[in-house]
mmCIF file of C-alpha atoms and ligand atoms in Angstrom:
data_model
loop_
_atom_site.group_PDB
_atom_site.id
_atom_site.type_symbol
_atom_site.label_atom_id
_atom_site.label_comp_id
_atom_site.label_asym_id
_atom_site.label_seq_id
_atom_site.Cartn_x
_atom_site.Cartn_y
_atom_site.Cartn_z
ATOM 1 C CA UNK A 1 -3.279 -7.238 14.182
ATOM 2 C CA UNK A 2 -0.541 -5.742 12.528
ATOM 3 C CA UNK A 3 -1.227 -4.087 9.004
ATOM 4 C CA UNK A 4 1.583 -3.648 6.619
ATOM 5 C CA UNK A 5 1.939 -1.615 3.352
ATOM 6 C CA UNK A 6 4.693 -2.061 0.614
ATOM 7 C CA UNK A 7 5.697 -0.461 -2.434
ATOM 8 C CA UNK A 8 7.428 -1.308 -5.442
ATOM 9 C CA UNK A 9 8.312 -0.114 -8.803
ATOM 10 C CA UNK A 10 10.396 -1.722 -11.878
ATOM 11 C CA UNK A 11 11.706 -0.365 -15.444
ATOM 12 C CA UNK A 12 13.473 -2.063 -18.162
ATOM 13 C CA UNK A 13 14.181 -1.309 -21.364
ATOM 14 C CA UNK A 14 13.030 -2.502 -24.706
ATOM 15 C CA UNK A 15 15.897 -4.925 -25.784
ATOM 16 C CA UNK A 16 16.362 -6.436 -29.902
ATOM 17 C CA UNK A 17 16.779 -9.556 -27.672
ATOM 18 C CA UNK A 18 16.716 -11.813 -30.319
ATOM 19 C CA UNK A 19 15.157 -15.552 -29.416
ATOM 20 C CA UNK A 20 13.526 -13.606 -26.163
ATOM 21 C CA UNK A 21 10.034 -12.810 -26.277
ATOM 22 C CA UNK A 22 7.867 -9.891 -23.636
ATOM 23 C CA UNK A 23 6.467 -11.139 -20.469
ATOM 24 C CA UNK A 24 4.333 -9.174 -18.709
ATOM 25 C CA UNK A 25 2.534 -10.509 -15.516
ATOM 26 C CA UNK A 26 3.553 -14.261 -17.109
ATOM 27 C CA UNK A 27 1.717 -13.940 -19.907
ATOM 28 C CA UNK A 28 4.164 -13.791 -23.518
ATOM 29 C CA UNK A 29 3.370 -10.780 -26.022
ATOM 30 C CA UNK A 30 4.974 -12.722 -29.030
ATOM 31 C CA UNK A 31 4.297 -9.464 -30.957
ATOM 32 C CA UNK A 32 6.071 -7.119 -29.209
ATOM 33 C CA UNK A 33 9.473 -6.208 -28.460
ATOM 34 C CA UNK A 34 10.919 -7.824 -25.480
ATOM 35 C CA UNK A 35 12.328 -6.362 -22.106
ATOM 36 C CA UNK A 36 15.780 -6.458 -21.268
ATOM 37 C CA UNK A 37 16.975 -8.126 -18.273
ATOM 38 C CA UNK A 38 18.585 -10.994 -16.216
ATOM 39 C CA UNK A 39 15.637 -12.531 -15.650
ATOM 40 C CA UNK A 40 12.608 -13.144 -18.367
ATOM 41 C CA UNK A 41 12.291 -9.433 -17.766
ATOM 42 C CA UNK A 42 8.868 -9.724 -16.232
ATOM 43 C CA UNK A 43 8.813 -5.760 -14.873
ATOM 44 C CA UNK A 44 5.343 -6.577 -13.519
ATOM 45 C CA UNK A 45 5.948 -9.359 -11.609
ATOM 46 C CA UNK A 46 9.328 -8.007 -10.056
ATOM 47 C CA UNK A 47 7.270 -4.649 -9.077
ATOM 48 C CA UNK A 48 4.789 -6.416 -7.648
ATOM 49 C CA UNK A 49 7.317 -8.684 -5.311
ATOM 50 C CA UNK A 50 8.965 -5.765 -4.606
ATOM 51 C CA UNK A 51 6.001 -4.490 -2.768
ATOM 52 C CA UNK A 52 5.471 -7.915 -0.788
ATOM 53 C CA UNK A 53 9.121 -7.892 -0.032
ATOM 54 C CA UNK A 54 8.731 -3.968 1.602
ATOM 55 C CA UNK A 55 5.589 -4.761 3.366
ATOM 56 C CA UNK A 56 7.591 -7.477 5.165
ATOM 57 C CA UNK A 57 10.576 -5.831 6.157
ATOM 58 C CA UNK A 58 12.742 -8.674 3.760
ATOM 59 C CA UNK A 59 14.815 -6.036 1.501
ATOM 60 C CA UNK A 60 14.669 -6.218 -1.977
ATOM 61 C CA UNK A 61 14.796 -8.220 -5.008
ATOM 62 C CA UNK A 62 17.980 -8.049 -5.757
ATOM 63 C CA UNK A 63 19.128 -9.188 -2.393
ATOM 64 C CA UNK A 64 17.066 -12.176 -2.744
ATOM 65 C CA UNK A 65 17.660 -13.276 -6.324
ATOM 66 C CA UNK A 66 21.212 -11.207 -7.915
ATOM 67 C CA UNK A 67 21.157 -10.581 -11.216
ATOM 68 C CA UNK A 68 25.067 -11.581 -11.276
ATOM 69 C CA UNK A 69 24.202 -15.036 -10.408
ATOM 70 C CA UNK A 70 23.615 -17.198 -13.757
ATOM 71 C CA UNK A 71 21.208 -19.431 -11.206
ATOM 72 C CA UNK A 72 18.483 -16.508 -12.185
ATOM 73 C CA UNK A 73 19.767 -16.147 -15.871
ATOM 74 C CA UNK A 74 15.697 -16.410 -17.750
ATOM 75 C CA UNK A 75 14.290 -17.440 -14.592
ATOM 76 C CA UNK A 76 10.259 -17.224 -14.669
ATOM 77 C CA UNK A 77 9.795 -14.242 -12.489
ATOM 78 C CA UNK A 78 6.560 -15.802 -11.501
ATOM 79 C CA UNK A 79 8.534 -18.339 -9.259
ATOM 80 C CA UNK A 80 10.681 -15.574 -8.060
ATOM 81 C CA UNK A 81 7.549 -14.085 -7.041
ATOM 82 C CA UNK A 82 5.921 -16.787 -5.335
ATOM 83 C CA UNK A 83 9.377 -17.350 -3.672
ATOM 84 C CA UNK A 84 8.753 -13.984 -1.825
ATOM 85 C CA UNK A 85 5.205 -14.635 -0.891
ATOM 86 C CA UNK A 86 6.427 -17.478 0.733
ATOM 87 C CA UNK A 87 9.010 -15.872 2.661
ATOM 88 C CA UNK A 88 6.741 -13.203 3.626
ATOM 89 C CA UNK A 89 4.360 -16.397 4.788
ATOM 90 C CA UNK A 90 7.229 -18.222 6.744
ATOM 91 C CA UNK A 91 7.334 -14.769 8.540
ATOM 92 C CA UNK A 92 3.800 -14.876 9.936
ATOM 93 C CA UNK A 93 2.404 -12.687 6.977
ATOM 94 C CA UNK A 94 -1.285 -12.963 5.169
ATOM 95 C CA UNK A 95 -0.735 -10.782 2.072
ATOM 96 C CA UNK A 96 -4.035 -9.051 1.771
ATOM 97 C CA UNK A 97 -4.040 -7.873 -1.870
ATOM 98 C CA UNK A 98 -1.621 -6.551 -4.528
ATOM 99 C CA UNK A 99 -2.218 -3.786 -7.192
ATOM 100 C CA UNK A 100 0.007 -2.315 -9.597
ATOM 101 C CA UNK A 101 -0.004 0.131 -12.416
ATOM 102 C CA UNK A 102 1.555 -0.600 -15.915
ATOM 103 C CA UNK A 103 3.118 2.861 -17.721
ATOM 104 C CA UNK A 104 3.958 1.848 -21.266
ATOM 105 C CA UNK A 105 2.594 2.963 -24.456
ATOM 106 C CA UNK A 106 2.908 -0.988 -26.285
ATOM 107 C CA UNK A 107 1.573 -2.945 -26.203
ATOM 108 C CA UNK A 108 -2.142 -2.995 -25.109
ATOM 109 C CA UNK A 109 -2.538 -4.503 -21.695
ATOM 110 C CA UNK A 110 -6.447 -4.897 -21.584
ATOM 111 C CA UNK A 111 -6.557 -8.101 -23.946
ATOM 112 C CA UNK A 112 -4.348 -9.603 -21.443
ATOM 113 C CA UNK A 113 -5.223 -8.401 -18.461
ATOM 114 C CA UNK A 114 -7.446 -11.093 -16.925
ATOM 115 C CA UNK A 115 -4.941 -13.487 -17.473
ATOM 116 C CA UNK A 116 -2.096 -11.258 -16.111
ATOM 117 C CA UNK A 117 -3.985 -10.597 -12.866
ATOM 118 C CA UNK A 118 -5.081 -14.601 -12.831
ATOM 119 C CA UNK A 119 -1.035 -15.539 -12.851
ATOM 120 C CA UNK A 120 0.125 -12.679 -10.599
ATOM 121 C CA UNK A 121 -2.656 -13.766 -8.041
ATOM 122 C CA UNK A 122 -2.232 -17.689 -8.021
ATOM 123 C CA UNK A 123 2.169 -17.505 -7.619
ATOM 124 C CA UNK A 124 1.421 -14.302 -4.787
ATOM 125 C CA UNK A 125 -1.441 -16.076 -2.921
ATOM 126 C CA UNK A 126 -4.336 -13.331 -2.930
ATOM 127 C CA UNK A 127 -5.765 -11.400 -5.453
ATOM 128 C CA UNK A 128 -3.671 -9.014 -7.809
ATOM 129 C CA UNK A 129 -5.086 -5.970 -9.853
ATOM 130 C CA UNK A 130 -3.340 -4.640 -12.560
ATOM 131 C CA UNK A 131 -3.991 -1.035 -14.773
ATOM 132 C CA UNK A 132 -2.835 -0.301 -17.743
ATOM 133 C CA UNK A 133 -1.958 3.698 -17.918
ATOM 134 C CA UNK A 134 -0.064 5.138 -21.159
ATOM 135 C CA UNK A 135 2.343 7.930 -20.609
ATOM 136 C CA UNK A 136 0.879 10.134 -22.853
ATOM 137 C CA UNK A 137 4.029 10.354 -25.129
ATOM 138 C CA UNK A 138 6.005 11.293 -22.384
ATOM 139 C CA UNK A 139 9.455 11.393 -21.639
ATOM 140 C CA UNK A 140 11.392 7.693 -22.104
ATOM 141 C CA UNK A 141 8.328 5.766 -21.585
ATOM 142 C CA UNK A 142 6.208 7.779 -24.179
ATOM 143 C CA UNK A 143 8.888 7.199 -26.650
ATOM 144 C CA UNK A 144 7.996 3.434 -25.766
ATOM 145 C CA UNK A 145 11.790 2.745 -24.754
ATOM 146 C CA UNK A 146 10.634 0.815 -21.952
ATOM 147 C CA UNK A 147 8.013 0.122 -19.225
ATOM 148 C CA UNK A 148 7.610 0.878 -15.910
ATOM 149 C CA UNK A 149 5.452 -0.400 -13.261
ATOM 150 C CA UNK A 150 4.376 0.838 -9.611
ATOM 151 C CA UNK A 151 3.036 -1.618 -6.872
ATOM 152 C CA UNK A 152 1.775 -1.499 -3.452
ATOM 153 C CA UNK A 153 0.781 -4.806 -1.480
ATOM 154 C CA UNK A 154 -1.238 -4.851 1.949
ATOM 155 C CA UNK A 155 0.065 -8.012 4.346
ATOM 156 C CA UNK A 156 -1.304 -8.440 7.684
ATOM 157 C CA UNK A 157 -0.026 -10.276 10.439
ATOM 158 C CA UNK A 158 -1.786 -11.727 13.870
ATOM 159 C CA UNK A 159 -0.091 -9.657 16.958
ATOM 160 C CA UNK A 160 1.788 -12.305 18.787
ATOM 161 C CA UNK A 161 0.372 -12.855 22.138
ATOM 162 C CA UNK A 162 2.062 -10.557 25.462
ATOM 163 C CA UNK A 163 4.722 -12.250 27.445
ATOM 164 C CA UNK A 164 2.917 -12.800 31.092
ATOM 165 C CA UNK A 165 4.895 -11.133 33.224
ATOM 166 C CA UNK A 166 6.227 -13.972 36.071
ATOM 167 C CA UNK A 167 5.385 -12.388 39.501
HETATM 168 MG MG1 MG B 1 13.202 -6.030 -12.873
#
């Protein structure tokens, strides 16, 4: 059995963005500023297919899905993520579980956080934990100017069978 481990992190910034709203794990936060980006700006979903995409050897987000192509212009980063799991699938790969961290000081994550972990988990294919952690007024991210999120993900593939040797 082969065991796999993958890491990934994402940051965007707050954006005026009118007309766009925050989405976090592919749940909307109507209330709070949104996140810049090419994409719906989902920071939590791209961290978290980062990590899938490391585990398997498959490169990285942008390679897969450019932000200079208008194909991903407001995609739903939860199909970009599933996307990924299945690549990492059509390569043999059980993803064992995903878990990420959230650094931001807005806006609250526990409300939401069932439902964040419930989307994350049904477009990777296994379950997905995510933590809220505030930076503690630090830096860029304590002065709320954006958000920031670390994830690993565990995948685990069946050895393929030795080659008999032919006497
Ligand atoms: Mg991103």
């Amino acid at each position: 059995m082969e065991v796999r481990v993958g890491q990934g992190f994402d940051v965007h910034p707050f954006d005026t963005g009118a007309g766009r709203s925050l989405v976090l794990g592919g749940v909307r936060f109507p209330e709070a500023r949104p996140l810049a980006g090419h994409s719906d700006g989902d920071a939590v979903a791209h961290a978290c297919a980062e990590a899938l995409l490391g585990a398997a050897g498959l490169g990285d987000l942008g390679s897969h899905f450019p932000d200079t192509d208008p194909a991903w212009a407001g995609a739903d980063s939860l199909e970009l993520l599933a996307e990924v799991a299945r690549l990492a699938r059509a390569d043999g790969w059980t993803v064992g579980n995903v878990d990420c961290s959230v650094v931001t000081e807005e806006p609250k994550l526990a409300p939401h956080r069932e439902e964040m972990q419930r989307n994350l988990a049904r477009a990777v294919g296994a379950p997905v934990s995510v933590k809220g952690r505030r930076p503690e007024g630090l830096g860029a991210l304590g002065r709320a100017e954006g958000i920031a999120c670390f994830a690993v993900a565990v995948l685990t593939r069946s050895a393929a069978p030795p080659v008999a040797a032919v006497e």
